[in-house]
GROMACS .gro file of C-alpha atoms in nm:
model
  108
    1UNK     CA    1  12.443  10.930  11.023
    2UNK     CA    2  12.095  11.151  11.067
    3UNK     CA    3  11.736  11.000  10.971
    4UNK     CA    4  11.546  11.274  10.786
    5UNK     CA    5  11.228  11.361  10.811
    6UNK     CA    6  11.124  11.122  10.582
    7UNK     CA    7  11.327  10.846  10.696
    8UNK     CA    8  11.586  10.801  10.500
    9UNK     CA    9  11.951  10.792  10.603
   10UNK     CA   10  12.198  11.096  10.524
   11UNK     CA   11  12.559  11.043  10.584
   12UNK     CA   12  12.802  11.341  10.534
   13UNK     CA   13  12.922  11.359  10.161
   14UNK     CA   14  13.304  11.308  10.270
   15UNK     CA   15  13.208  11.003  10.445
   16UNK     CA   16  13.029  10.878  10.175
   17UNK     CA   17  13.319  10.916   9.960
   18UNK     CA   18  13.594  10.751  10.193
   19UNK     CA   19  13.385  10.480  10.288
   20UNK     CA   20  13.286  10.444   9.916
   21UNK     CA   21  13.670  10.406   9.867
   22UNK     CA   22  13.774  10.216  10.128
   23UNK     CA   23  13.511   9.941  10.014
   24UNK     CA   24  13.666   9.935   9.691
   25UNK     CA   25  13.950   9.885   9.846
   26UNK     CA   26  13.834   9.547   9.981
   27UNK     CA   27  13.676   9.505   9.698
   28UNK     CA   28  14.008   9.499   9.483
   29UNK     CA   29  14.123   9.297   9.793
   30UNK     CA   30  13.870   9.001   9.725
   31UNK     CA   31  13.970   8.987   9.417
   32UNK     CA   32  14.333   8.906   9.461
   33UNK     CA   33  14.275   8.707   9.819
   34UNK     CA   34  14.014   8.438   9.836
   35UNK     CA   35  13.951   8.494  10.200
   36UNK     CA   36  13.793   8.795  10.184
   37UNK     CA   37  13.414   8.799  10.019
   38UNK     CA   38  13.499   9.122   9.832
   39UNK     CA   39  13.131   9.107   9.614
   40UNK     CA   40  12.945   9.238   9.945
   41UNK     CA   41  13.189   9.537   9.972
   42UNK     CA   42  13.193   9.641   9.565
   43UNK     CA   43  12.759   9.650   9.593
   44UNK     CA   44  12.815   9.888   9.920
   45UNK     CA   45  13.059  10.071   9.763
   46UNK     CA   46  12.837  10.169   9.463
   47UNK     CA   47  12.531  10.236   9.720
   48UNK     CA   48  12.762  10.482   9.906
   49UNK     CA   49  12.966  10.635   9.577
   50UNK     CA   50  12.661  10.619   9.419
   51UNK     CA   51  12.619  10.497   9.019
   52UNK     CA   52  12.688  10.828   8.879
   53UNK     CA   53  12.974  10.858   9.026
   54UNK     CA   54  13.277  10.977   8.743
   55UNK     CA   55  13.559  10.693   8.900
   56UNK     CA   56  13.276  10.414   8.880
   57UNK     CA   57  13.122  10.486   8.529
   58UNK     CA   58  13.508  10.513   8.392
   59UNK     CA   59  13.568  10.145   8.564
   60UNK     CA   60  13.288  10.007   8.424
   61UNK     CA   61  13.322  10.123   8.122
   62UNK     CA   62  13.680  10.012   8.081
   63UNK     CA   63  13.540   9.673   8.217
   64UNK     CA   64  13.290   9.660   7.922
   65UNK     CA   65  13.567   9.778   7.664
   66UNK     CA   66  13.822   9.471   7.821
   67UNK     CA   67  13.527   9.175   7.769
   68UNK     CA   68  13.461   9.333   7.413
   69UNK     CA   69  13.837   9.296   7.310
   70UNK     CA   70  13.829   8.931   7.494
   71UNK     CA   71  13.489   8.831   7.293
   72UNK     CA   72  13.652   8.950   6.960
   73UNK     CA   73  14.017   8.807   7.033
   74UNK     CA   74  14.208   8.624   6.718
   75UNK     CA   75  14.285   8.367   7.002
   76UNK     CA   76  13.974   8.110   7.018
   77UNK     CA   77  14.031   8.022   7.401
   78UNK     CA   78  14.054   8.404   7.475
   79UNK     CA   79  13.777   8.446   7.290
   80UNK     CA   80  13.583   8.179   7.464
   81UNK     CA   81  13.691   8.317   7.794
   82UNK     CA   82  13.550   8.638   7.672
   83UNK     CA   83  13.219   8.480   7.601
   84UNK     CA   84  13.177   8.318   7.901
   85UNK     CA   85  13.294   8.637   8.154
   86UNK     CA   86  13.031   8.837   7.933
   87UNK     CA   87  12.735   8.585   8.000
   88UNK     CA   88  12.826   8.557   8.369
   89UNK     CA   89  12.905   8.986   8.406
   90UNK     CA   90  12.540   8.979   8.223
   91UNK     CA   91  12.386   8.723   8.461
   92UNK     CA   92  12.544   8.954   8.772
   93UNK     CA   93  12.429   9.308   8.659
   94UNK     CA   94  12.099   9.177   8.620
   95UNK     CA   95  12.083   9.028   8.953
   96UNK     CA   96  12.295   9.281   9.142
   97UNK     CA   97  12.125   9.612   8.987
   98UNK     CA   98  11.789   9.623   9.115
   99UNK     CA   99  11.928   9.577   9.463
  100UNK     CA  100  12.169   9.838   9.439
  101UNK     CA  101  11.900  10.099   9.319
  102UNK     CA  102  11.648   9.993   9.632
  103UNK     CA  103  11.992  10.061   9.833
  104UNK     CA  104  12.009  10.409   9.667
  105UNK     CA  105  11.607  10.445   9.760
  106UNK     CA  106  11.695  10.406  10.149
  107UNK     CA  107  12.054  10.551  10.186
  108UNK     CA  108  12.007  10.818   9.874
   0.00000   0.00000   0.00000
C-alpha cells in the first residue's frame, strides 16, 4: 500500500480485487455461520471492489429482483417476509451507504 501525494491510499488493482473477493468470501461465510460477523467484511469488500464493480451491481440487483418476487408472493407469510426484509435491506442501505462512499473518499 503507497500514500499519494495527496494522502490517500493506493493499493495495487489485483490486490484490490482478491482481497475484494476474499471478503466476500467471509462475507457469504457470516451468513451461513453465526460466529463469524460477516457485515464488517461485505462493507470492506465493496470499499475495495468498489460500487461499480460488474459482480457487485449483478448481486445486488438480483437481491432487489428476489425481495420484489417475496413482496408480491401469492403466499401471505412470504409476502410478509418480503415486506419486512425490504424495510430492514432499506433501513441498512441507508445507514451503510454513506459510510461506504467516505471509505471510497480515503482508499479510492
Amino acid at each position: 500500500m503507497r500514500v499519494r501525494r495527496d494522502g490517500r491510499y493506493k493499493l495495487n488493482p489485483l490486490l484490490r480485487r482478491t482481497l475484494g473477493l476474499a471478503l466476500l468470501g467471509v462475507w457469504v461465510l457470516g451468513m451461513v455461520l453465526p460466529i463469524i460477523p460477516g457485515w464488517p467484511a461485505l462493507v470492506l469488500a465493496i470499499v475495495l471492489l468498489g460500487r461499480r464493480d460488474r459482480m457487485l451491481r449483478l448481486a445486488h440487483l438480483s437481491w432487489r429482483r428476489s425481495l420484489r418476487w417475496l413482496r408480491r408472493h401469492p403466499v401471505p407469510s412470504l409476502r410478509q417476509t418480503g415486506r419486512w426484509l425490504s424495510v430492514r435491506y432499506y433501513e441498512l442501505r441507508r445507514a451503510v451507504t454513506p459510510r461506504i462512499i467516505a471509505a471510497e473518499r480515503v482508499f479510492g
